[in-house]
Structures are given as C-alpha cells and as structure tokens.
Short mmCIF file of C-alpha atoms and ligand atoms in Angstrom, two decimals:
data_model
loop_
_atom_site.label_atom_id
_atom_site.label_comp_id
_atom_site.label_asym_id
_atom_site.label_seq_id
_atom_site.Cartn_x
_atom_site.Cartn_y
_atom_site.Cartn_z
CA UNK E 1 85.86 47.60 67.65
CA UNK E 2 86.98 50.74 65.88
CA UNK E 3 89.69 49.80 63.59
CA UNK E 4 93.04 53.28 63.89
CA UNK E 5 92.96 54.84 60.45
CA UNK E 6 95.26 53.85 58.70
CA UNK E 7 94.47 49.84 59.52
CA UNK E 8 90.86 50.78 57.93
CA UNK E 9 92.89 52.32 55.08
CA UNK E 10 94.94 49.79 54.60
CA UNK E 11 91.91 47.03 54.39
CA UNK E 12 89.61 48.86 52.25
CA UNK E 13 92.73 49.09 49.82
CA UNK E 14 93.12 45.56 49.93
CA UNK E 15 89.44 44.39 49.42
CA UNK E 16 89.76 47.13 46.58
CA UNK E 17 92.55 45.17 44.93
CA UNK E 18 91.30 41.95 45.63
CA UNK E 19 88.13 42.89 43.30
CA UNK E 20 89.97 44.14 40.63
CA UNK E 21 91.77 41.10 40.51
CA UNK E 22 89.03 39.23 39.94
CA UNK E 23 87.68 41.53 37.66
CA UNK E 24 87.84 40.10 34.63
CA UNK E 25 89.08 42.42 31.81
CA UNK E 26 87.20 43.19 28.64
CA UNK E 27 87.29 45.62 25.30
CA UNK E 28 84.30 47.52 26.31
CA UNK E 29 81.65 47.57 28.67
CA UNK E 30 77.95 49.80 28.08
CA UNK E 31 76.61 50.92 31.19
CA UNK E 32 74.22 53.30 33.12
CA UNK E 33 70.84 53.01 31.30
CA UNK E 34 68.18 49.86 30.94
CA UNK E 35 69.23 47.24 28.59
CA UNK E 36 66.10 45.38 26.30
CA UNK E 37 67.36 42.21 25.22
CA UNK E 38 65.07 40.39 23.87
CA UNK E 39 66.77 36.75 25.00
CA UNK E 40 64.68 33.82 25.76
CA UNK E 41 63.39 35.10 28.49
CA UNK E 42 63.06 38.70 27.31
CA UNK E 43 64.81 40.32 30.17
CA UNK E 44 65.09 44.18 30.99
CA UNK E 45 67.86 45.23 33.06
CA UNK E 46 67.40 48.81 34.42
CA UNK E 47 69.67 49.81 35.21
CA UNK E 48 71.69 47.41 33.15
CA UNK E 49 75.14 47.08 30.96
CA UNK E 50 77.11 44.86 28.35
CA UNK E 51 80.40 43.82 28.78
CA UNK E 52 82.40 43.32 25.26
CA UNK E 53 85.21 41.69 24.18
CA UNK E 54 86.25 42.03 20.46
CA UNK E 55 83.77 41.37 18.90
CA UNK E 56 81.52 39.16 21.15
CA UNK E 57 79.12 39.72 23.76
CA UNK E 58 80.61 38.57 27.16
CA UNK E 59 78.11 39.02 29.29
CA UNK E 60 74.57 41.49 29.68
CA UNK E 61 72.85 42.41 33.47
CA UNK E 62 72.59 44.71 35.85
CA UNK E 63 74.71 47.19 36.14
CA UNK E 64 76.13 46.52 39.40
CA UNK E 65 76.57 42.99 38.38
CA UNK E 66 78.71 43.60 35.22
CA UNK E 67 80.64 46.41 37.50
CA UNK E 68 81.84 43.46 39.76
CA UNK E 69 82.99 41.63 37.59
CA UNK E 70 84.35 43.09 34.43
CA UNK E 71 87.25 46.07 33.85
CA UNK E 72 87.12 47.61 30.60
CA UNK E 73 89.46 50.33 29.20
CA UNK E 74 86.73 52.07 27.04
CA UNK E 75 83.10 52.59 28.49
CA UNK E 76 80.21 53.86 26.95
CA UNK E 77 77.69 55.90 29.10
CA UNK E 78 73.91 54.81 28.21
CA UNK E 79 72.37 56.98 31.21
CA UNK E 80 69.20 58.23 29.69
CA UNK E 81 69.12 55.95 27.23
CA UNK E 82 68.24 52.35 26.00
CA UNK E 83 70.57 49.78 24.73
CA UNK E 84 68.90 47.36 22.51
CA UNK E 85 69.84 44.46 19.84
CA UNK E 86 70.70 45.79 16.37
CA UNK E 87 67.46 46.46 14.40
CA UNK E 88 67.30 43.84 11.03
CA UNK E 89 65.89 44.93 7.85
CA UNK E 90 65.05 41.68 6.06
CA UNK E 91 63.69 43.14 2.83
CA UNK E 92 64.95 45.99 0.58
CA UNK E 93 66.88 47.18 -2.47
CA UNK E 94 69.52 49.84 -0.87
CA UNK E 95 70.66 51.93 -4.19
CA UNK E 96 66.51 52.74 -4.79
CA UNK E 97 67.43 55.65 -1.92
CA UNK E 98 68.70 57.65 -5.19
CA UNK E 99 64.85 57.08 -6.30
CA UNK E 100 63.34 57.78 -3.15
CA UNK E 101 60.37 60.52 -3.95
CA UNK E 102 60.44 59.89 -7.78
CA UNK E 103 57.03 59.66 -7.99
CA UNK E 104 54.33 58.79 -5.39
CA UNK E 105 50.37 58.38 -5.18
CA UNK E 106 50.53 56.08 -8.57
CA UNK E 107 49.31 52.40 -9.01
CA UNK E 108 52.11 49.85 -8.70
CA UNK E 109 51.84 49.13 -12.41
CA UNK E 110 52.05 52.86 -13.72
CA UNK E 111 54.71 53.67 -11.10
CA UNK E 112 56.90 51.07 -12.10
CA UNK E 113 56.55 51.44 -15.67
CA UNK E 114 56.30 54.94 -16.11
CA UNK E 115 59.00 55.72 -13.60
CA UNK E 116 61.34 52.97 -11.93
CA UNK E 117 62.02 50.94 -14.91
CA UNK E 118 62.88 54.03 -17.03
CA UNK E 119 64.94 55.00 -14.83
CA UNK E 120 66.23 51.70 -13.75
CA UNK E 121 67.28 51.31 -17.36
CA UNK E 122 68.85 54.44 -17.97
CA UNK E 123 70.96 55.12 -14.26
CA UNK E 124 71.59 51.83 -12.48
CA UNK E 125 75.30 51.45 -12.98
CA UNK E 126 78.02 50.51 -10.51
CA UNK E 127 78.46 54.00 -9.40
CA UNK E 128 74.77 54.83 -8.96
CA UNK E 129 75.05 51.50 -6.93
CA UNK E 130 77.96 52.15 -4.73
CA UNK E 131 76.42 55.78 -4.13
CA UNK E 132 72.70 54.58 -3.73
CA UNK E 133 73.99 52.35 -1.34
CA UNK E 134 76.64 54.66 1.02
CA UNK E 135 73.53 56.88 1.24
CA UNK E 136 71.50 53.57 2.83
CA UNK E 137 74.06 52.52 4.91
CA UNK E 138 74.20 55.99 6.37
CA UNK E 139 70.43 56.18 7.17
CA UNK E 140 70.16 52.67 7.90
CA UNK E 141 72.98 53.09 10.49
CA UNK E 142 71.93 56.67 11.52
CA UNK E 143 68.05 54.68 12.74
CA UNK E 144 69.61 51.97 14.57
CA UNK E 145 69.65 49.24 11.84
CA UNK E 146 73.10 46.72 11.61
CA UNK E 147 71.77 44.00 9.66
CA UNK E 148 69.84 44.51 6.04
CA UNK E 149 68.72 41.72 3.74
CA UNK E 150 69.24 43.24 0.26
CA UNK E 151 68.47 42.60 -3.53
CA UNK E 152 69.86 44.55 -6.56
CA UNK E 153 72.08 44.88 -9.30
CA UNK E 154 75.96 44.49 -9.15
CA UNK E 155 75.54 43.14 -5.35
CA UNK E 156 78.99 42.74 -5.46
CA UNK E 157 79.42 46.66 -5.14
CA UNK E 158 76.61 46.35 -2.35
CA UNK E 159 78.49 44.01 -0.32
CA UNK E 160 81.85 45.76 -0.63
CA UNK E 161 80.56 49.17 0.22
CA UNK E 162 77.86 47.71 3.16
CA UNK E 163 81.65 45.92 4.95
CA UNK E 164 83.38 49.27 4.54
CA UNK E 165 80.61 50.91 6.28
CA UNK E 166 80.72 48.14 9.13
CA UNK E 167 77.26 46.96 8.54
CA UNK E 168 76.07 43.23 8.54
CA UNK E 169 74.48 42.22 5.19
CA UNK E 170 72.67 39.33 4.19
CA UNK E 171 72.84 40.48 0.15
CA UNK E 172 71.79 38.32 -3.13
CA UNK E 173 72.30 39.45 -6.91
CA UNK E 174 68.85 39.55 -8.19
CA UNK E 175 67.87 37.11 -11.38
CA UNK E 176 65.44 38.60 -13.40
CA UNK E 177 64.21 36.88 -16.94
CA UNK E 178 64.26 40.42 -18.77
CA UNK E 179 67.87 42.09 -19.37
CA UNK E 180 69.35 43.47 -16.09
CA UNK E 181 71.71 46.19 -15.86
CA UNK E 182 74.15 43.66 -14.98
CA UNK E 183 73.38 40.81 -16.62
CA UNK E 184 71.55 40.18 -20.06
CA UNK E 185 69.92 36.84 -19.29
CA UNK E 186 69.02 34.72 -16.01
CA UNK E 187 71.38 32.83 -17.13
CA UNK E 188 74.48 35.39 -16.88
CA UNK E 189 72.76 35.89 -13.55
CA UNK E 190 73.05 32.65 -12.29
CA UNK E 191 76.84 32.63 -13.21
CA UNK E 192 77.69 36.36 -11.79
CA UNK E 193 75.54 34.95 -8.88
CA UNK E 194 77.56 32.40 -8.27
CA UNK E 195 80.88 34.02 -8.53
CA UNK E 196 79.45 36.93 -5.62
CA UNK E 197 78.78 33.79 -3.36
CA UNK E 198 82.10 32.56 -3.33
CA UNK E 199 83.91 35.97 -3.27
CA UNK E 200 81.78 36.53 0.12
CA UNK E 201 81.61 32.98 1.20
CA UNK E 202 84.05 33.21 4.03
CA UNK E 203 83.07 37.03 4.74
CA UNK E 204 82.52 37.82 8.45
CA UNK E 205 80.00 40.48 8.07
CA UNK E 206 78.22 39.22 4.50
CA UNK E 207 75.92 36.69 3.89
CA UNK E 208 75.72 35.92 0.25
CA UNK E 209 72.25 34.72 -0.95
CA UNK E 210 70.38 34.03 -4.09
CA UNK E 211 67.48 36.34 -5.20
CA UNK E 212 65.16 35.35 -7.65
CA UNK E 213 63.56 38.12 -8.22
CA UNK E 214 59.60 36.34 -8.03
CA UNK E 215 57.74 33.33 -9.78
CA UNK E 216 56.21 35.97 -12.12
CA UNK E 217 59.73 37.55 -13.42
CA UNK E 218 61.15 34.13 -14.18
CA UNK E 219 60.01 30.72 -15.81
CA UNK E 220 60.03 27.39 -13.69
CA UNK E 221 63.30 25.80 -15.35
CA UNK E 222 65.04 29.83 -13.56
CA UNK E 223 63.50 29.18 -10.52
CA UNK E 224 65.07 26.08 -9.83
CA UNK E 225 68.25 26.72 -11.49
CA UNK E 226 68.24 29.38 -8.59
CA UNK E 227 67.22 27.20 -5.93
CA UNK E 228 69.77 24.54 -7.41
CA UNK E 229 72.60 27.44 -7.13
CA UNK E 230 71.32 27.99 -3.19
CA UNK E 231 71.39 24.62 -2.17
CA UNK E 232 74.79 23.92 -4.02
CA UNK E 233 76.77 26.41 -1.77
CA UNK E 234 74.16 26.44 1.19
CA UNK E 235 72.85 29.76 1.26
CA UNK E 236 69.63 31.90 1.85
CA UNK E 237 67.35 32.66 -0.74
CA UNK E 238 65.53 35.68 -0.66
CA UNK E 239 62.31 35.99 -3.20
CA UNK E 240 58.90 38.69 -3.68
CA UNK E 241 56.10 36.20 -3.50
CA UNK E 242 52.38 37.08 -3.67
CA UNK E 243 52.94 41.00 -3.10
CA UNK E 244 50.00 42.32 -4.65
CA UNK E 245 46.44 40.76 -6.20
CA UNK E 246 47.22 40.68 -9.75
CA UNK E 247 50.00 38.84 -9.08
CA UNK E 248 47.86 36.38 -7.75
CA UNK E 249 45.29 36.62 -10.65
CA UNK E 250 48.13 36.04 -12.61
CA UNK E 251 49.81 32.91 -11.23
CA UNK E 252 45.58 31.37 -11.48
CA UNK E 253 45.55 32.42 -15.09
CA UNK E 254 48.66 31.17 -15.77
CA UNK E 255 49.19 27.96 -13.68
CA UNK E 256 45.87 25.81 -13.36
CA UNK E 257 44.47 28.03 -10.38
CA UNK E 258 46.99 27.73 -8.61
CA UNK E 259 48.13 30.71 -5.91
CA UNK E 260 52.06 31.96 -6.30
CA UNK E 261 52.94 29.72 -3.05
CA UNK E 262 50.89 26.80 -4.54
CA UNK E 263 52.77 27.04 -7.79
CA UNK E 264 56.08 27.23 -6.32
CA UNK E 265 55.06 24.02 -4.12
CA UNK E 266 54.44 22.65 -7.31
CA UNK E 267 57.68 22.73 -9.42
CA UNK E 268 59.92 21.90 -6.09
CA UNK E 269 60.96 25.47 -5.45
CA UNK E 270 60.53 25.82 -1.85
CA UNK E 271 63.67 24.58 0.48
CA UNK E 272 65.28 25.74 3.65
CA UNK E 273 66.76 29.48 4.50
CA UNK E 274 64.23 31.16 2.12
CA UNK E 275 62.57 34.65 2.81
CA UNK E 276 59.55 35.39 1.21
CA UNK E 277 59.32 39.17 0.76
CA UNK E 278 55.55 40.71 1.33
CA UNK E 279 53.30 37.40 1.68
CA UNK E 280 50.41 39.44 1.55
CA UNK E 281 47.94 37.44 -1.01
CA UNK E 282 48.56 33.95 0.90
CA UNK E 283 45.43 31.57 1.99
CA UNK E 284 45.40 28.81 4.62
CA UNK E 285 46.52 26.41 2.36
CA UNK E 286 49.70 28.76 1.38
CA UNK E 287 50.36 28.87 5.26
CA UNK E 288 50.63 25.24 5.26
CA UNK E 289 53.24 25.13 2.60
CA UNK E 290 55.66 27.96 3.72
CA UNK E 291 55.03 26.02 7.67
CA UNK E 292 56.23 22.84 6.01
CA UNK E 293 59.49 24.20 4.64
CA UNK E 294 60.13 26.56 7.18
CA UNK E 295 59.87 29.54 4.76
CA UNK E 296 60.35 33.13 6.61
CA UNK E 297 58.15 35.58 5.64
CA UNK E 298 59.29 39.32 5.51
CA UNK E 299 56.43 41.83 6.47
CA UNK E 300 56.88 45.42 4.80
CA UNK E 301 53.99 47.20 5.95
CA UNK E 302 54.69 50.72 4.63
CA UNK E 303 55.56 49.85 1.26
CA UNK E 304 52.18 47.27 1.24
CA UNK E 305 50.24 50.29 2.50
CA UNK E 306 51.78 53.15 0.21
CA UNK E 307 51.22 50.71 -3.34
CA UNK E 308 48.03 49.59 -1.69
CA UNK E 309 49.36 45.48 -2.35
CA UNK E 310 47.15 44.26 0.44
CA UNK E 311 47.48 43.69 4.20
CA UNK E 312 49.57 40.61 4.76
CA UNK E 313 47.71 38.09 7.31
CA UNK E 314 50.78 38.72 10.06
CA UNK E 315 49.02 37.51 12.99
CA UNK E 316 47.60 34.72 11.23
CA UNK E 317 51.70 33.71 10.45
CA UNK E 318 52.52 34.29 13.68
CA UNK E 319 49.76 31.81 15.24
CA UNK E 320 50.90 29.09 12.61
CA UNK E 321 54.43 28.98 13.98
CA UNK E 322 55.88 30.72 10.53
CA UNK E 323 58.81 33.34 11.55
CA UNK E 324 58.49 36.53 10.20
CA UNK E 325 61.04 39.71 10.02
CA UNK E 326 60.23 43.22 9.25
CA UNK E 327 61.23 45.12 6.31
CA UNK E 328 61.07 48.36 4.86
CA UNK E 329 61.23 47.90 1.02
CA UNK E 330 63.08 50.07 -0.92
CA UNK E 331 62.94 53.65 -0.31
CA UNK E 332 61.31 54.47 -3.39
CA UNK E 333 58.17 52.82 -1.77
CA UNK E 334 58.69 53.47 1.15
CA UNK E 335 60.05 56.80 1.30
CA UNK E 336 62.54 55.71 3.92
CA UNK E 337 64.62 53.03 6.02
CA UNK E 338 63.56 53.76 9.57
CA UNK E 339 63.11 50.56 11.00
CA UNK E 340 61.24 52.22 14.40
CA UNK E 341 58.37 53.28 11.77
CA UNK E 342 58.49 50.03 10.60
CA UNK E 343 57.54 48.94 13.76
CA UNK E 344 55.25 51.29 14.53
CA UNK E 345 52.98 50.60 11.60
CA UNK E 346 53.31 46.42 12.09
CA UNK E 347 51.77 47.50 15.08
CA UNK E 348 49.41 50.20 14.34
CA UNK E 349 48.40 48.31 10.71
CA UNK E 350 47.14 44.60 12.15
CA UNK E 351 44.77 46.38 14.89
CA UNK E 352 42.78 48.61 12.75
CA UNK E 353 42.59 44.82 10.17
CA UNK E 354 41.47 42.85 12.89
CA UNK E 355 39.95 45.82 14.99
CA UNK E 356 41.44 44.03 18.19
CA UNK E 357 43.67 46.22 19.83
CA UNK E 358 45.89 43.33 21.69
CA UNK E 359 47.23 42.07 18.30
CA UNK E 360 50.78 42.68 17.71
CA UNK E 361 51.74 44.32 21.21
CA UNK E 362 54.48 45.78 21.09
CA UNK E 363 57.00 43.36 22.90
CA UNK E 364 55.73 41.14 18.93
CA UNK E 365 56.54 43.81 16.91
CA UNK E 366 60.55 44.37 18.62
CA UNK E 367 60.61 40.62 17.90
CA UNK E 368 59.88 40.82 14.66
CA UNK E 369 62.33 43.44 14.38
CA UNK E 370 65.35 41.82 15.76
CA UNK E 371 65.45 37.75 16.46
CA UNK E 372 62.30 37.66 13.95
CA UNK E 373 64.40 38.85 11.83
CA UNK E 374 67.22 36.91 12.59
CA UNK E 375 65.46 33.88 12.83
CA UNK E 376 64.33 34.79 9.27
CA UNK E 377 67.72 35.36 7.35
CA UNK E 378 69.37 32.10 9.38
CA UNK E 379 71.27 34.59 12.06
CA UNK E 380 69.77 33.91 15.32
CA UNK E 381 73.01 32.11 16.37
CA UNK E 382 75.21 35.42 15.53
CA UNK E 383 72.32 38.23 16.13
CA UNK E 384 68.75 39.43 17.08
CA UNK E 385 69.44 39.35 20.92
CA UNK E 386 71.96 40.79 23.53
CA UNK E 387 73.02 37.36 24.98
CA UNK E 388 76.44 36.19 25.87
CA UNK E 389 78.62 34.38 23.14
CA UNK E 390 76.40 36.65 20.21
CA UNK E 391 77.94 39.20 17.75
CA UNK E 392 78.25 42.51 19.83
CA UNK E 393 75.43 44.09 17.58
CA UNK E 394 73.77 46.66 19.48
CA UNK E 395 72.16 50.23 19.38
CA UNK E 396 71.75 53.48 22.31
CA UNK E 397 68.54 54.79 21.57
CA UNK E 398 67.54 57.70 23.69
CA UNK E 399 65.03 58.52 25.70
CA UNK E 400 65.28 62.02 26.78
CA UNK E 401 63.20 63.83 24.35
CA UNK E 402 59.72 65.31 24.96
CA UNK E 403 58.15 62.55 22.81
CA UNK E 404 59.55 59.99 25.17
CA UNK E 405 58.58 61.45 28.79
CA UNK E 406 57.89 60.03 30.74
CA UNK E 407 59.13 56.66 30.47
CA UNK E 408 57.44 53.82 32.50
CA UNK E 409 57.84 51.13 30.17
CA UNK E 410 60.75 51.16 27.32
CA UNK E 411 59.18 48.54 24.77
CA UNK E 412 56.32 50.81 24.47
CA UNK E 413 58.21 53.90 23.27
CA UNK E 414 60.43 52.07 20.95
CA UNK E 415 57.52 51.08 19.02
CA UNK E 416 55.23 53.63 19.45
CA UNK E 417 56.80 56.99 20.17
CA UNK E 418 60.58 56.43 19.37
CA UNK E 419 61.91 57.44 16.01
CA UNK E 420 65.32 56.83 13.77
CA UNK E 421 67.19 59.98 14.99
CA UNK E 422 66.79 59.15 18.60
CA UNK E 423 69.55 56.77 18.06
CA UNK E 424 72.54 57.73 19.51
CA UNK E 425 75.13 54.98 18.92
CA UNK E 426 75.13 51.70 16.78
CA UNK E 427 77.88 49.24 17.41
CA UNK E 428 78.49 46.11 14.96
CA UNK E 429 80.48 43.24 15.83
CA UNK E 430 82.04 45.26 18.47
CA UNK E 431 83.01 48.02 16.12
CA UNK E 432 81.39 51.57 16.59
CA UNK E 433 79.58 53.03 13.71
CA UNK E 434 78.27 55.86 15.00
CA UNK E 435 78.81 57.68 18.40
CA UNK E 436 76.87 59.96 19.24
CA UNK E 437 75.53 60.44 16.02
CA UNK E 438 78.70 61.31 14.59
CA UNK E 439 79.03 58.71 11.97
CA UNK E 440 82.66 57.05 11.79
CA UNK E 441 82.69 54.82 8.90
CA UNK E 442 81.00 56.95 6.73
CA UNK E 443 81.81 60.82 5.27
CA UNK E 444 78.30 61.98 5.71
CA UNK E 445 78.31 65.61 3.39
CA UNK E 446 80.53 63.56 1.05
CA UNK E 447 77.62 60.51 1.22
CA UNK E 448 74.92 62.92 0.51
CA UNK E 449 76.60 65.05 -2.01
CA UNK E 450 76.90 62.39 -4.30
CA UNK E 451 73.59 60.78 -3.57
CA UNK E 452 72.45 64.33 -4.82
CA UNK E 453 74.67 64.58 -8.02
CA UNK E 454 73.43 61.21 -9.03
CA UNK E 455 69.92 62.45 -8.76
CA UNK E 456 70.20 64.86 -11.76
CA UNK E 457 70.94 62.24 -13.96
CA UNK E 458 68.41 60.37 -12.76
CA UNK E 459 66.02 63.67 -13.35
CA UNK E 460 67.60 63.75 -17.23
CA UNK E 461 66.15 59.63 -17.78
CA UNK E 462 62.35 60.53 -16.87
CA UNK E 463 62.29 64.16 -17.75
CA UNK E 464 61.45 65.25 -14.34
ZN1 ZN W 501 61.10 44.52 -2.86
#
C-alpha cells in the first residue's frame, strides 16, 4: 500500500531519530578511506573508519558499520587515503638531526672520532638538545611516526620537548664510562638517571628507561648497576649490542671468547623489557640467550648498511620467536627519520642476503614497524594496532600520488612505494599533530631556523 506523503514523511523522520538515538556519541570519528590495522587478525577495512573518544580507540570497521552506530562532532575525511597505526621508531638519538650530513662515506671508527665525538664534545648542551630534538619531532611527526625509543644526553630536555610536541616517547639517559656532556662519570649517570625516571614515572605519553650505552662503553660492575637501576623502578632498558665486527673481536679478546650477548649472559645482565639496538654480529647460540630472556631486538637497516656494521640475521630472529622493531638510528647515520624507508629497506635488504624473494613480505615488515615495535618497547597493550580500548595513535597516509596508482593492495605501497611526506595527518592519544600537513604542536620555520643556527656552531667545533 502506498503510504500519503506526509505519513511516509513522518516515518522516515522517526526511524531517522530512532538511529540517532542509538547512536552512540564520540570525540571523533575517521572515515571514508581503507583502514590497515594490523590487529590479531590483521584486518583491512575498505572502506573503513575509527571512532574516538578522548583519547581511546572506541571502535575500528567498516565504514557503514561505525556510521550506524557512532555520532561524532568532529570528523576527519580519509577518502583517498589510508589510516594506519602510528609508525614506532625503537632505536635512535633525536638531537644527532643537528649532525645529520656531517660527514658521510667514512669507516665507523674515523667517522666517530674524527667527527661525532668532536663535535659531541664541543656542541651537545641543553639547547643543542632541546633544538636537535624539536627538529626530530617535526620530521618524525611530519613521516607518520608517534612513538620513538630514544638515547642521549640531558633526556630530561628530550622528554619535555617530545610531550610538548604530543609525541609518545619511550626515552633513557644514556650511561657512558667516559665523561658525558651531562654527566662526568657512570656513576653521576646512574643518579641523574634515576632522578629522569621518577620525574616521568607517572607521565602519560613518556616511558622512562635506562640506556647503557653498550658492554664495550662500560665495565661489568656499570652494567649491572644499570640493570639494578631498571629493575628497581621497573622499566625498559634500551642497549647497542653487537653492532659491528670489531665489536665482536673485541668482546673475544677481551672476555675469554666470548660474543657481546655471551658476555652479557655471563655477568647476569640480561632481564625483561630490554631492547637490543642493531643485533647484527649474533650466532645461534646468542639467539638462544636473547629467546630465553625475551630480549627485543631493534633492526636499523640503513644505518647497518651506510657504516657497513653487517646485515643483522632478521629472519633468522623472526623464526626463533624473538620480537623485533625497526629503527632508524640517528640521523647522522642515517641521514634521516623516515620510518616508510625504514621499511622499505627491512624489506628490500633480507632478500638480496638470502636471495629469496618471499622473506620479509611486506605485511612482516608493517609489523615490525608498529606492534613489532610495540611489542619491543613493552607497549603493545597501549599501541602498535588500531583495536578498540588502545591509545588513539594513528596516521592518514595518502594514496593519490603518481607513485601510488594504482592501488590494488595498500600493504604493498606502504612499504614499497609510499614515502614520509605522503602523510597527511598523525593523531596521538587522540590529539592531532598534524592535519593536513600543517603541523600544530610545532612552529615549523621557527623549528628549522634554529636547527640551522645551531649548525654553525657545530661547523666552528670540526672546522667544516
Ligand atoms: Zn644508536
């Protein structure tokens, strides 16, 4: 029966208000393009959307799905575009941007000497560090990264200026055995250590950690007065371990034949929430070890490739249950903090080693580049997926460019065609960073003025 006019009217206004009563309301919902979210069962929606409230995830699916039944004041249009988790950095040393270019093409040995320490020892000052880091945050954020493990000098500055910028850190003062710019002894390490931890301790977006810097920078009774420290207030620790071969000729020479994993085995180091940085010169045996205490390992496949440290056995982790994140290093090895190249050599780097094509597809390598990661720095609860009840940590990458079309399958470009400055939008914790690339939290002439001023002085140290 045909229903008169304004009857028909009247119902479809009714079922209209009926749905927007159930409706439930939220902060935010992202909509209109496919949604990667690498959950358990690594769904795609296509078109898909995330509903937001606060900070939290409330719920991810298609689009018509979340449509039915969430309202949200504030929507963000992903047509075009791909929404995936936050990228995490687990390895790097932010303020080293101000370095970035420095020199290249040298041997780790003369590079570091020659250059880096030099001007480590003659520039790294709270200033350099609050400016070195701004001008991280601000690439990090501008290619899609919201989570960085980090390990420096005066961290504290680090931390304060990686929360003003909105980004998640999980950040640990570095203890060295040879006289820091912030601290004259391991010992004065330990203790400013210590006093960064519980400043952060309750800290919604910081992690603080414990960084030793490696087994070869600091004697056995350091190494577990740093573990010690860790396990005391229950934090990460975050450590460069068998990064190049003379380190391992080294440890032999120095510790009965034994490898830098073997040694650390030895004198009790290893314990839970610790990040290996590099794990490139590691045997079977090694495996074992790092397997048995549930060490992370973070792979940095640029910066191994541009010192020439070695090609770290990543499949070989992977098949022995170990988790492993990817990093980028600092930027003076690097030279930068895009996470997508990252990716894109962890994928490229292990085929041409193995010359077998199907290693590290690249479903792995976004793994390893967001729960991986996670997984690695003790986060997975809070980030690394798009999954109701997480931290509303997420990134618009876009699609539309030449590069990208056409798109059949939106893994693939991320890690093989997709770079930094597609990003569009990065959202942490519910907050947005960027839209649209304009950046929010950050003065970006301001960021890279300074970053530029602090290079001459840097210039003035090594007479460059
Ligand atoms: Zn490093």
């Amino acid at each position: 029966m045909r229903l008169p006019i304004t009857l028909a009217a009247a119902l479809a206004a009714i079922t209209t208000l009926t749905a927007q009563n159930t409706q439930k309301p939220v902060s935010l919902i992202v909509a209109g393009g496919a949604v990667v979210t690498v959950d358990g069962a690594r769904n795609v929606y296509n078109p898909g959307a995330v509903a937001i409230d606060g900070t939290t995830i409330i719920a991810v699916g298609p689009s018509a799905d979340i449509a039915a039944r969430f309202t949200a004041a504030e929507q963000i249009n992903t047509v075009g575009s791909v929404v995936i988790p936050g990228l995490i950095n687990t390895h790097g040393h932010a303020p080293m941007v101000i370095y970035r270019g420095l020199a290249d093409d040298l041997r780790l040995q003369e590079w570091l000497e020659k250059y880096i320490f030099p001007a480590e020892a003659k520039t790294v000052s709270r200033e350099m560090v609050r400016a070195g880091t701004r001008l991280a945050a601000l690439e990090m954020i501008q290619s899609g990264t919201t989570t960085y493990a980090d390990m420096y000098y005066f961290e504290e500055e680090i931390a304060r200026t990686t929360k003003a910028a909105g980004m998640r850190g999980v950040l640990g003062q570095t203890i060295i055995q040879f006289p820091a710019p912030d601290a004259k002894t391991p010992q004065e390490g330990l203790a400013r250590n210590e006093a960064f931890i519980k400043e952060f301790a309750q800290d919604d977006l910081i992690v603080p950690a414990v960084a030793p810097h490696s087994p070869y920078t600091l004697d056995a009774k350091d190494l577990l007065a740093s573990r010690a420290l860790a396990t005391r207030y229950g934090v990460p620790v975050l450590i460069h371990v068998a990064e190049t071969e003379t380190e391992l000729g080294t440890s032999k020479k120095a510790h009965s034949g034994m490898s830098p994993v073997a040694y650390l085995q030895a004198i009790g180091f290893w314990g839970p929430r610790t990040v290996v940085n590099h794990g490139v010169w590691v045997d079977a045996a090694d495996m074992q070890i790092l397997r048995s205490h549930q060490v992370a390992v973070s792979h940095n496949p640029e910066s191994n490739m541009k010192l020439a440290s070695g090609i770290a056995p990543v499949p070989g982790y992977l098949a022995a249950g170990i988790t492993v994140g990817l990093g980028t290093d600092g930027a003076a090895s690097n030279n930068d903090l895009d996470m997508f190249e990252a990716m894109r050599f962890a994928a490229l780097l292990h085929k041409v080693n193995t010359g077998d094509p199907r290693v590290m597809p690249a479903t792995a390598v976004l793994e390893m580049a967001t729960i991986g990661g996670a997984r690695a720095l003790g986060l997975e609860r809070q980030v690394g997926s798009l999954e109701a009840g997480k931290r509303a940590d997420l990134v618009v990458v876009s699609m539309a460019s030449a590069r990208q079309t056409p798109l059949y399958d939106p893994v693939s470009h991320l890690v093989y065609a997709t770079r930094g400055d597609d990003v569009r939008t990065v959202m942490v914790n519910g907050r947005v960073l960027m839209r649209d690339r304009k950046m929010l939290t950050l003065d970006e002439p301001a960021v890279l003025a300074a970053a530029r001023t602090m290079a001459d002085s840097v210039r003035a140290a090594v007479g460059k």
